[in-house]
CSV table of C-alpha atoms in Angstrom, one decimal:
chain,number,residue,atom,x,y,z
A,1,UNK,CA,174.0,1.5,27.5
A,2,UNK,CA,170.7,3.2,26.9
A,3,UNK,CA,169.6,5.8,29.4
A,4,UNK,CA,166.0,5.0,30.5
A,5,UNK,CA,163.9,7.9,31.8
A,6,UNK,CA,163.4,8.1,35.5
A,7,UNK,CA,159.6,8.2,35.0
A,8,UNK,CA,157.1,7.8,32.2
A,9,UNK,CA,155.6,10.9,30.6
A,10,UNK,CA,152.4,12.1,32.2
A,11,UNK,CA,150.5,11.7,28.9
A,12,UNK,CA,151.5,8.1,28.7
A,13,UNK,CA,150.4,7.5,32.3
A,14,UNK,CA,147.0,9.0,31.5
A,15,UNK,CA,146.5,6.7,28.5
A,16,UNK,CA,147.5,3.6,30.4
A,17,UNK,CA,145.6,4.3,33.6
A,18,UNK,CA,142.4,2.3,34.2
A,19,UNK,CA,139.3,4.1,33.0
A,20,UNK,CA,136.9,2.0,35.0
A,21,UNK,CA,135.6,2.7,38.4
A,22,UNK,CA,132.9,1.1,40.7
A,23,UNK,CA,130.0,3.1,41.9
A,24,UNK,CA,126.7,2.1,43.7
A,25,UNK,CA,123.4,3.2,42.2
A,26,UNK,CA,120.0,3.2,43.8
A,27,UNK,CA,117.7,1.0,41.7
A,28,UNK,CA,114.7,3.0,42.8
A,29,UNK,CA,115.6,6.6,42.1
A,30,UNK,CA,119.1,6.5,40.4
A,31,UNK,CA,121.0,8.1,43.3
A,32,UNK,CA,124.8,7.4,43.0
A,33,UNK,CA,127.2,6.8,45.8
A,34,UNK,CA,130.9,6.0,45.9
A,35,UNK,CA,130.2,3.3,48.5
A,36,UNK,CA,127.3,1.0,49.5
A,37,UNK,CA,124.8,2.4,51.9
A,38,UNK,CA,121.8,0.6,53.4
A,39,UNK,CA,119.3,3.5,53.1
A,40,UNK,CA,119.1,5.7,50.1
A,41,UNK,CA,119.5,9.4,51.2
A,42,UNK,CA,117.4,10.6,48.2
A,43,UNK,CA,114.3,8.4,48.3
A,44,UNK,CA,114.6,6.6,51.6
A,45,UNK,CA,114.4,3.1,50.2
A,46,UNK,CA,116.3,0.3,51.9
A,47,UNK,CA,118.7,-2.2,50.3
A,48,UNK,CA,118.3,-0.7,46.8
A,49,UNK,CA,122.0,0.1,46.0
A,50,UNK,CA,123.6,-2.1,43.5
A,51,UNK,CA,127.1,-2.2,42.2
A,52,UNK,CA,127.9,-0.8,38.8
A,53,UNK,CA,131.1,-0.6,36.9
A,54,UNK,CA,131.4,2.5,34.7
A,55,UNK,CA,134.1,3.9,32.5
A,56,UNK,CA,135.4,7.5,32.7
A,57,UNK,CA,135.1,8.8,29.3
A,58,UNK,CA,135.9,12.3,28.0
A,59,UNK,CA,133.0,14.5,27.6
A,60,UNK,CA,133.5,14.7,23.8
A,61,UNK,CA,132.7,11.0,23.4
A,62,UNK,CA,129.2,11.6,24.6
A,63,UNK,CA,128.5,13.8,21.6
A,64,UNK,CA,127.6,11.8,18.5
A,65,UNK,CA,129.9,12.5,15.6
A,66,UNK,CA,128.5,14.9,13.0
A,67,UNK,CA,125.5,15.9,15.3
A,68,UNK,CA,127.2,18.4,17.5
A,69,UNK,CA,126.6,22.1,17.1
A,70,UNK,CA,128.1,25.4,18.3
A,71,UNK,CA,127.1,26.4,21.8
A,72,UNK,CA,124.8,29.4,21.9
A,73,UNK,CA,126.0,32.6,23.6
A,74,UNK,CA,123.9,34.1,26.4
A,75,UNK,CA,121.6,36.8,25.2
A,76,UNK,CA,119.2,39.1,26.9
A,77,UNK,CA,115.7,37.8,27.5
A,78,UNK,CA,114.2,40.9,25.9
A,79,UNK,CA,116.1,40.4,22.7
A,80,UNK,CA,114.8,36.9,22.1
A,81,UNK,CA,112.1,36.7,19.4
A,82,UNK,CA,109.5,34.2,20.5
A,83,UNK,CA,106.9,33.1,18.0
A,84,UNK,CA,104.5,30.2,17.5
A,85,UNK,CA,106.3,26.9,17.7
A,86,UNK,CA,106.1,25.1,14.3
A,87,UNK,CA,104.2,21.9,14.7
A,88,UNK,CA,103.9,18.7,12.7
A,89,UNK,CA,100.4,17.5,12.0
A,90,UNK,CA,100.3,13.8,12.8
A,91,UNK,CA,97.0,13.1,11.1
A,92,UNK,CA,95.4,12.0,14.4
A,93,UNK,CA,93.0,14.4,15.9
A,94,UNK,CA,93.2,12.8,19.4
A,95,UNK,CA,97.0,12.7,19.4
A,96,UNK,CA,97.3,16.3,18.1
A,97,UNK,CA,94.9,17.5,20.8
A,98,UNK,CA,96.9,15.8,23.6
A,99,UNK,CA,100.2,17.2,22.3
A,100,UNK,CA,98.7,20.7,22.2
A,101,UNK,CA,98.0,21.0,18.5
A,102,UNK,CA,100.7,18.8,16.9
A,103,UNK,CA,104.3,17.6,17.4
A,104,UNK,CA,106.7,20.4,18.1
A,105,UNK,CA,110.0,20.3,16.0
A,106,UNK,CA,112.9,19.4,18.2
A,107,UNK,CA,110.8,18.1,21.0
A,108,UNK,CA,111.4,14.8,23.0
A,109,UNK,CA,108.1,13.0,23.7
A,110,UNK,CA,107.8,10.0,26.0
A,111,UNK,CA,104.9,7.6,25.7
A,112,UNK,CA,104.5,5.2,28.6
A,113,UNK,CA,102.1,2.4,29.3
A,114,UNK,CA,101.7,-1.2,30.3
A,115,UNK,CA,102.9,-4.0,28.0
A,116,UNK,CA,100.4,-4.8,25.4
A,117,UNK,CA,98.2,-1.7,25.9
A,118,UNK,CA,98.9,-0.5,22.4
A,119,UNK,CA,101.8,2.0,22.5
A,120,UNK,CA,103.6,0.5,19.5
A,121,UNK,CA,100.4,0.2,17.6
A,122,UNK,CA,99.5,3.8,18.2
A,123,UNK,CA,102.9,5.1,17.1
A,124,UNK,CA,103.2,2.7,14.1
A,125,UNK,CA,99.8,3.6,12.7
A,126,UNK,CA,100.6,7.3,13.2
A,127,UNK,CA,103.9,6.9,11.3
A,128,UNK,CA,102.1,5.1,8.4
A,129,UNK,CA,99.7,8.1,8.2
A,130,UNK,CA,102.5,10.5,7.3
A,131,UNK,CA,103.2,10.0,3.6
A,132,UNK,CA,105.2,13.1,3.1
A,133,UNK,CA,107.6,12.7,6.0
A,134,UNK,CA,110.9,10.7,6.2
A,135,UNK,CA,110.5,8.7,9.5
A,136,UNK,CA,113.1,6.4,11.1
A,137,UNK,CA,111.4,3.8,13.3
A,138,UNK,CA,114.0,2.1,15.5
A,139,UNK,CA,112.8,-1.0,17.3
A,140,UNK,CA,114.8,-2.8,19.9
A,141,UNK,CA,112.1,-5.3,20.7
A,142,UNK,CA,110.9,-6.5,17.3
A,143,UNK,CA,112.5,-7.5,14.1
A,144,UNK,CA,111.8,-5.7,10.8
A,145,UNK,CA,109.7,-8.7,9.7
A,146,UNK,CA,107.6,-8.5,12.9
A,147,UNK,CA,106.9,-4.8,12.2
A,148,UNK,CA,105.9,-5.6,8.7
A,149,UNK,CA,103.4,-8.2,9.9
A,150,UNK,CA,102.0,-5.6,12.4
A,151,UNK,CA,101.7,-3.1,9.6
A,152,UNK,CA,99.8,-5.6,7.4
A,153,UNK,CA,97.3,-6.2,10.3
A,154,UNK,CA,96.6,-2.5,10.4
A,155,UNK,CA,95.5,-2.7,6.8
A,156,UNK,CA,97.3,0.5,5.8
A,157,UNK,CA,99.7,1.2,3.0
A,158,UNK,CA,103.2,1.9,4.2
A,159,UNK,CA,104.7,5.1,2.8
A,160,UNK,CA,108.1,5.0,1.1
A,161,UNK,CA,109.5,7.4,3.6
A,162,UNK,CA,109.0,5.1,6.5
A,163,UNK,CA,112.4,3.5,7.3
A,164,UNK,CA,112.6,0.6,9.8
A,165,UNK,CA,115.7,-0.4,11.7
A,166,UNK,CA,116.1,-3.1,14.4
A,167,UNK,CA,118.9,-1.8,16.6
A,168,UNK,CA,119.8,-1.4,20.3
A,169,UNK,CA,123.2,0.3,20.1
A,170,UNK,CA,122.9,4.1,20.5
A,171,UNK,CA,126.0,4.7,18.4
A,172,UNK,CA,124.7,2.6,15.6
A,173,UNK,CA,121.4,4.4,15.7
A,174,UNK,CA,123.1,7.8,15.4
A,175,UNK,CA,125.0,6.4,12.4
A,176,UNK,CA,121.6,5.5,10.8
A,177,UNK,CA,120.3,9.0,11.6
A,178,UNK,CA,123.4,10.6,10.0
A,179,UNK,CA,122.9,8.5,6.8
A,180,UNK,CA,119.2,8.9,6.4
A,181,UNK,CA,118.5,12.4,7.9
A,182,UNK,CA,115.0,11.7,9.0
A,183,UNK,CA,112.4,14.3,9.9
A,184,UNK,CA,111.0,12.2,12.8
A,185,UNK,CA,112.7,9.5,14.9
A,186,UNK,CA,110.8,6.8,16.9
A,187,UNK,CA,112.6,4.7,19.6
A,188,UNK,CA,110.8,1.5,20.7
A,189,UNK,CA,111.7,1.2,23.5
A,190,UNK,CA,114.1,3.4,25.5
A,191,UNK,CA,114.7,0.5,27.9
A,192,UNK,CA,116.3,-1.6,25.2
A,193,UNK,CA,119.0,0.9,24.2
A,194,UNK,CA,122.6,0.9,25.4
A,195,UNK,CA,125.6,3.1,24.8
A,196,UNK,CA,129.3,2.2,24.9
A,197,UNK,CA,130.0,5.2,27.1
A,198,UNK,CA,128.4,3.3,30.1
A,199,UNK,CA,129.5,-0.2,31.0
A,200,UNK,CA,126.2,-1.7,32.2
A,201,UNK,CA,123.4,-3.8,30.9
A,202,UNK,CA,120.6,-2.4,28.8
A,203,UNK,CA,117.6,-1.2,30.8
A,204,UNK,CA,119.6,-0.2,33.8
A,205,UNK,CA,119.1,3.2,35.3
A,206,UNK,CA,122.5,4.6,34.1
A,207,UNK,CA,121.9,3.4,30.5
A,208,UNK,CA,118.4,4.8,30.3
A,209,UNK,CA,119.5,8.1,31.6
A,210,UNK,CA,122.5,8.4,29.3
A,211,UNK,CA,120.7,7.3,26.2
A,212,UNK,CA,117.8,9.7,26.9
A,213,UNK,CA,120.2,12.6,27.5
A,214,UNK,CA,122.0,11.9,24.2
A,215,UNK,CA,118.7,11.8,22.3
A,216,UNK,CA,117.6,15.0,23.9
A,217,UNK,CA,120.8,16.8,22.7
A,218,UNK,CA,120.3,15.4,19.2
A,219,UNK,CA,116.7,16.6,19.1
A,220,UNK,CA,117.6,20.2,20.3
A,221,UNK,CA,120.6,20.6,18.0
A,222,UNK,CA,119.0,19.3,14.8
A,223,UNK,CA,115.4,20.4,15.5
A,224,UNK,CA,114.3,16.8,14.9
A,225,UNK,CA,111.4,15.5,17.0
A,226,UNK,CA,112.0,12.2,18.8
A,227,UNK,CA,109.3,10.0,20.2
A,228,UNK,CA,110.3,7.5,22.9
A,229,UNK,CA,108.3,4.5,24.0
A,230,UNK,CA,108.7,3.4,27.6
A,231,UNK,CA,107.4,0.7,29.8
A,232,UNK,CA,105.9,1.2,33.3
A,233,UNK,CA,106.6,-0.8,36.4
A,234,UNK,CA,104.2,-2.5,38.7
A,235,UNK,CA,103.6,0.7,40.7
A,236,UNK,CA,102.3,2.3,37.5
A,237,UNK,CA,105.2,4.8,37.0
A,238,UNK,CA,107.5,4.8,34.0
A,239,UNK,CA,110.3,2.3,34.4
A,240,UNK,CA,113.7,3.9,35.0
A,241,UNK,CA,114.8,6.9,37.1
A,242,UNK,CA,112.4,9.7,37.8
A,243,UNK,CA,114.9,12.1,36.2
A,244,UNK,CA,113.8,10.5,32.8
A,245,UNK,CA,110.5,12.4,33.0
A,246,UNK,CA,112.4,15.6,33.8
A,247,UNK,CA,114.6,15.3,30.8
A,248,UNK,CA,111.9,14.9,28.2
A,249,UNK,CA,109.6,17.7,27.0
A,250,UNK,CA,106.3,15.8,27.0
A,251,UNK,CA,105.1,12.7,28.9
A,252,UNK,CA,102.1,10.9,27.7
A,253,UNK,CA,100.4,8.1,29.6
A,254,UNK,CA,98.6,5.4,27.6
A,255,UNK,CA,96.2,3.6,29.9
A,256,UNK,CA,93.2,1.4,29.9
A,257,UNK,CA,92.0,-2.1,30.8
A,258,UNK,CA,93.2,-4.6,28.2
A,259,UNK,CA,89.9,-6.6,28.7
A,260,UNK,CA,88.0,-3.6,27.4
A,261,UNK,CA,88.1,-1.9,24.0
A,262,UNK,CA,88.7,1.7,25.2
A,263,UNK,CA,92.1,3.3,25.7
A,264,UNK,CA,92.9,6.8,27.2
A,265,UNK,CA,95.9,8.9,26.3
A,266,UNK,CA,96.7,11.4,29.1
A,267,UNK,CA,99.2,14.3,29.1
A,268,UNK,CA,101.2,14.1,32.3
A,269,UNK,CA,103.7,16.8,31.3
A,270,UNK,CA,103.8,19.1,28.3
A,271,UNK,CA,106.1,22.0,27.9
A,272,UNK,CA,104.4,23.1,24.7
A,273,UNK,CA,100.7,22.7,25.7
A,274,UNK,CA,98.2,22.0,28.4
A,275,UNK,CA,98.2,18.9,30.6
A,276,UNK,CA,94.4,19.0,30.8
A,277,UNK,CA,93.7,17.3,27.4
A,278,UNK,CA,93.0,13.6,26.9
A,279,UNK,CA,92.5,11.4,23.9
A,280,UNK,CA,90.2,8.4,23.7
A,281,UNK,CA,90.7,5.5,21.4
A,282,UNK,CA,88.8,2.3,20.6
A,283,UNK,CA,90.9,-0.8,20.1
A,284,UNK,CA,89.9,-2.8,17.0
A,285,UNK,CA,91.3,-5.5,14.9
A,286,UNK,CA,92.6,-3.0,12.4
A,287,UNK,CA,94.2,-0.8,15.1
A,288,UNK,CA,93.2,2.1,17.3
A,289,UNK,CA,90.3,4.3,16.2
A,290,UNK,CA,90.1,7.8,17.6
A,291,UNK,CA,86.8,8.4,19.4
A,292,UNK,CA,85.4,11.9,18.6
A,293,UNK,CA,82.3,11.5,20.8
A,294,UNK,CA,83.0,9.2,23.8
A,295,UNK,CA,79.6,9.9,25.5
A,296,UNK,CA,77.6,8.1,22.8
A,297,UNK,CA,79.8,5.1,23.0
A,298,UNK,CA,80.0,4.9,26.8
A,299,UNK,CA,76.3,5.2,27.3
A,300,UNK,CA,74.1,2.1,26.9
A,301,UNK,CA,70.5,2.4,25.7
A,302,UNK,CA,69.3,-0.8,27.3
A,303,UNK,CA,69.3,0.1,31.0
A,304,UNK,CA,65.7,1.5,31.2
A,305,UNK,CA,63.9,0.1,34.2
A,306,UNK,CA,67.1,-1.4,35.7
A,307,UNK,CA,68.1,-0.5,39.2
A,308,UNK,CA,71.7,0.4,40.2
A,309,UNK,CA,72.5,2.6,37.2
A,310,UNK,CA,73.1,6.4,37.3
A,311,UNK,CA,74.4,8.7,34.6
A,312,UNK,CA,77.2,11.0,35.7
A,313,UNK,CA,78.6,14.0,33.8
A,314,UNK,CA,82.4,13.9,34.2
A,315,UNK,CA,85.2,16.0,32.9
A,316,UNK,CA,88.6,14.6,31.9
A,317,UNK,CA,90.9,17.5,31.5
A,318,UNK,CA,88.7,20.0,29.6
A,319,UNK,CA,86.6,17.4,27.8
A,320,UNK,CA,83.2,16.7,29.2
A,321,UNK,CA,81.5,13.3,28.6
A,322,UNK,CA,78.9,11.1,30.3
A,323,UNK,CA,79.5,7.8,31.9
A,324,UNK,CA,77.4,5.0,33.4
A,325,UNK,CA,77.9,4.3,37.1
A,326,UNK,CA,76.8,0.8,37.9
A,327,UNK,CA,76.3,-0.5,41.5
A,328,UNK,CA,75.2,-3.8,43.0
A,329,UNK,CA,74.2,-4.1,46.7
A,330,UNK,CA,73.4,-7.5,48.1
A,331,UNK,CA,73.3,-9.2,51.5
A,332,UNK,CA,76.7,-10.5,52.7
A,333,UNK,CA,76.7,-14.3,52.6
A,334,UNK,CA,80.3,-14.9,53.6
A,335,UNK,CA,80.3,-13.1,57.0
A,336,UNK,CA,82.5,-10.1,56.2
A,337,UNK,CA,80.9,-7.7,53.6
A,338,UNK,CA,82.8,-7.2,50.4
A,339,UNK,CA,83.7,-3.9,48.9
A,340,UNK,CA,84.9,-3.8,45.3
A,341,UNK,CA,85.3,-0.9,42.8
A,342,UNK,CA,86.4,-0.9,39.2
A,343,UNK,CA,87.3,2.4,37.6
A,344,UNK,CA,86.8,4.3,40.9
A,345,UNK,CA,88.8,4.8,44.0
A,346,UNK,CA,87.9,2.1,46.6
A,347,UNK,CA,88.8,4.3,49.6
A,348,UNK,CA,86.5,7.1,48.3
A,349,UNK,CA,83.7,4.6,47.8
A,350,UNK,CA,84.1,3.5,51.5
A,351,UNK,CA,83.9,7.1,52.5
A,352,UNK,CA,80.7,7.6,50.6
A,353,UNK,CA,79.2,4.5,52.2
A,354,UNK,CA,80.0,5.9,55.6
A,355,UNK,CA,78.3,9.2,54.7
A,356,UNK,CA,75.2,7.3,53.6
A,357,UNK,CA,75.1,5.5,56.9
A,358,UNK,CA,75.9,8.4,59.2
A,359,UNK,CA,74.2,11.3,57.5
A,360,UNK,CA,71.3,9.7,55.7
A,361,UNK,CA,70.6,6.7,57.8
A,362,UNK,CA,71.0,3.8,55.3
A,363,UNK,CA,72.5,0.7,56.9
A,364,UNK,CA,74.9,-0.8,54.5
A,365,UNK,CA,77.4,-2.3,57.0
A,366,UNK,CA,76.2,-5.9,56.4
A,367,UNK,CA,75.8,-5.5,52.6
A,368,UNK,CA,78.2,-6.4,49.8
A,369,UNK,CA,78.7,-3.3,47.6
A,370,UNK,CA,80.2,-3.6,44.1
A,371,UNK,CA,80.8,-0.5,41.9
A,372,UNK,CA,81.8,-0.4,38.2
A,373,UNK,CA,82.4,2.5,35.8
A,374,UNK,CA,81.1,1.2,32.4
A,375,UNK,CA,83.5,1.0,29.5
A,376,UNK,CA,86.6,0.1,31.5
A,377,UNK,CA,87.5,3.7,32.1
A,378,UNK,CA,89.0,4.9,35.3
A,379,UNK,CA,87.5,8.2,36.5
A,380,UNK,CA,89.3,10.4,39.0
A,381,UNK,CA,86.7,13.3,38.9
A,382,UNK,CA,85.1,13.7,42.3
A,383,UNK,CA,82.0,15.2,40.6
A,384,UNK,CA,80.7,11.6,40.0
A,385,UNK,CA,80.2,11.2,43.8
A,386,UNK,CA,76.5,12.0,43.5
A,387,UNK,CA,76.0,9.4,40.8
A,388,UNK,CA,77.9,6.8,42.8
A,389,UNK,CA,75.7,7.1,45.9
A,390,UNK,CA,72.6,7.4,43.7
A,391,UNK,CA,73.4,4.1,42.0
A,392,UNK,CA,74.2,2.4,45.3
A,393,UNK,CA,70.9,3.6,46.8
A,394,UNK,CA,69.0,2.6,43.7
A,395,UNK,CA,70.4,-0.9,43.9
A,396,UNK,CA,69.8,-1.2,47.6
A,397,UNK,CA,66.1,-0.1,47.2
A,398,UNK,CA,65.8,-2.0,43.8
A,399,UNK,CA,64.3,1.2,42.3
A,400,UNK,CA,65.5,2.4,39.0
A,401,UNK,CA,66.6,6.0,38.4
A,402,UNK,CA,64.3,7.8,36.0
A,403,UNK,CA,65.4,7.8,32.4
A,404,UNK,CA,66.7,11.1,31.2
A,405,UNK,CA,68.3,12.2,34.5
A,406,UNK,CA,72.0,13.2,34.6
A,407,UNK,CA,73.9,14.5,37.6
A,408,UNK,CA,77.1,15.9,38.9
A,409,UNK,CA,78.2,16.9,42.4
A,410,UNK,CA,80.9,16.2,45.0
A,411,UNK,CA,79.7,14.7,48.3
A,412,UNK,CA,81.2,16.1,51.5
A,413,UNK,CA,81.7,14.3,54.8
A,414,UNK,CA,78.7,16.1,56.3
A,415,UNK,CA,76.4,15.0,53.5
A,416,UNK,CA,76.5,18.3,51.6
A,417,UNK,CA,76.7,18.5,47.8
A,418,UNK,CA,79.8,20.6,47.0
A,419,UNK,CA,80.2,22.6,43.8
A,420,UNK,CA,82.2,21.2,40.8
A,421,UNK,CA,84.1,22.9,38.0
A,422,UNK,CA,83.0,23.4,34.4
A,423,UNK,CA,79.4,22.9,35.2
A,424,UNK,CA,78.2,24.7,32.0
A,425,UNK,CA,80.1,22.3,29.8
A,426,UNK,CA,78.6,19.3,31.7
A,427,UNK,CA,75.1,20.6,31.3
A,428,UNK,CA,75.6,21.3,27.6
A,429,UNK,CA,76.9,17.8,27.0
A,430,UNK,CA,73.9,16.3,28.8
A,431,UNK,CA,71.5,18.5,26.8
A,432,UNK,CA,73.2,17.6,23.5
A,433,UNK,CA,72.6,13.9,24.2
A,434,UNK,CA,68.9,14.4,25.0
A,435,UNK,CA,68.8,14.4,28.8
A,436,UNK,CA,65.8,16.4,30.3
A,437,UNK,CA,66.8,16.8,33.9
A,438,UNK,CA,70.2,17.7,35.5
A,439,UNK,CA,70.9,17.5,39.2
A,440,UNK,CA,73.6,19.9,40.3
A,441,UNK,CA,75.0,21.6,43.5
A,442,UNK,CA,73.1,24.7,44.5
A,443,UNK,CA,76.2,26.7,44.7
A,444,UNK,CA,76.9,26.1,41.0
A,445,UNK,CA,73.8,28.1,40.2
A,446,UNK,CA,75.6,31.3,41.3
A,447,UNK,CA,77.1,32.9,38.2
A,448,UNK,CA,75.7,30.3,35.9
A,449,UNK,CA,74.6,32.0,32.7
A,450,UNK,CA,71.5,31.1,30.6
A,451,UNK,CA,71.6,27.4,29.5
A,452,UNK,CA,70.1,27.0,26.0
A,453,UNK,CA,70.0,23.2,26.1
A,454,UNK,CA,66.4,22.4,26.7
A,455,UNK,CA,67.2,20.8,30.1
A,456,UNK,CA,65.6,21.3,33.5
A,457,UNK,CA,68.2,22.2,36.2
A,458,UNK,CA,67.5,20.8,39.7
A,459,UNK,CA,69.8,22.4,42.3
A,460,UNK,CA,70.4,20.5,45.6
A,461,UNK,CA,72.3,21.3,48.8
A,462,UNK,CA,72.3,18.0,50.6
A,463,UNK,CA,72.2,14.3,49.8
A,464,UNK,CA,68.6,14.0,51.1
A,465,UNK,CA,67.4,16.6,48.6
A,466,UNK,CA,69.0,14.8,45.7
A,467,UNK,CA,67.4,11.5,46.8
A,468,UNK,CA,63.9,13.2,47.0
A,469,UNK,CA,64.4,14.6,43.5
A,470,UNK,CA,65.3,11.1,42.2
A,471,UNK,CA,63.0,8.8,44.1
A,472,UNK,CA,60.3,11.1,45.5
C-alpha cells in the first residue's frame, strides 16, 4: 500500500492555484477597485466602473525577453554628468521645432488627434524622409498593402531601411524589434495593442496602460526612440487613462478642421524642450507641407473695401503671425438673436458684446453676430480681442477698416485695453508684411525699445480711443 502525503507541496499548490482575479476599473480615469462602487473616488464620475478579469503574473513576465537591463545603482546628483541630449534630425523643420530641436534618443513621444486629421500621414512621410535610419513601423489599423498605397500617394521613394509590420500583439512586436534592431519604432496606434499579461480586450484602459509602460521601459533601456499614435475621445482628450500622458516624455496634439487645409501641431508636454512651440502644416494631395511663413498664407489680399474684417497680430507659443478676423452682424429675423463663433471662444465673444453694449453704447442685443477666424485655425490668444470687437463694429456700421492697419490688445470688462505679451515680435511681424499702422495698448509702450520696422504705433487706453483711431 502506497503512503500518500497528507498534503501537497506548497510549490505544487502555487502552480495549480488560479491566477485570475476580478477587479473593477473606472472607464473614465482608470481607478481600480476590488469591488463595484457607484461613484469613482478618484474622478467623481458615476456608474463608470466595469468588471475586468486580470491574471496575476510574476513581475519577470512583464519584461520582454532580451530587452531587459541591469538596474542602475543610486548615485549622487552632483556626480552625474549632464550634457546635451543627442537628437535625431527628422528632416521636418516644423516637427523638429515642436520637439525642441529633434527627437531625443530613448524618448517616448505620443501624437494625438482626431481620426482622419493626418497623424499617420505625418509620421509616415517623416519616416520616408529618413534614408539613413532603420525604422520599424508597426501598424495595428492598416495592412502592409494599405501602407504601401498611402506611401505611393505621398509620391516619395521609400528607403530600404523602412520596415513595415502589421501586428497588434505586444510580445510579437518585441520579437520583431529583437530581430531587426531598429533605430526608431513607430506604433500606430497604441489603442490597438494588447499584451498577454492582461486578460482584457485591446483598447481597454488596462491594456493601454500596460503596453505603454512596457514600451517606455524598452525605450529607456535600449535608448531607442518610440513614437506612439493615439486617438482622442469626443471631449478632445487622448483616449485612455490620464496616466498615459504622465508616462510618456512628450505629448503632441495634432489639430485642425478637416474642412480646411491647415493643421497645427502643438506641444502639450515636453520633457526635453519648450511647450510654447507650434508647427503649422498645409494638407495637400501629396501629403502635409510644412508652412514656414503662416502669415502670408492666412492673410487674403482681396478684402480691401469690405466691412467686418480686421487683422490681428497673434502669438501661438513663441511664434507670431497675423490672422484675419471676420464678423457679420445682421438683424435677427427668427426672434432670438444668434451667436456663433468659429475658431474663437463663444463665451468670450459674448463677453465682448456685453462690453460693447455696456461701456461703448452699441446696441447689439437684437442682432445676429457671426465670428470666424480665417483659415480654419483656432486661436486662444486674448490679444485678438481688439480685432474681434473692431470687426464686429465694422460690420455693424458697414464701414471697412482701413487697409494697412494691424492691432493687438486684450479687452477688459470695464472697456480698457490691457497689455499683451511679446508686443515687439507682433509689431515686427506686421512691419515685415507691409503694415503701416499698429494699434496697441498704451501700457505696452513702457519699456518698448526702438522699432525699426517702418510702422506707425498708435497706443490706446480704452475701446473708444481705438474706435476713433479706426473710424474717426
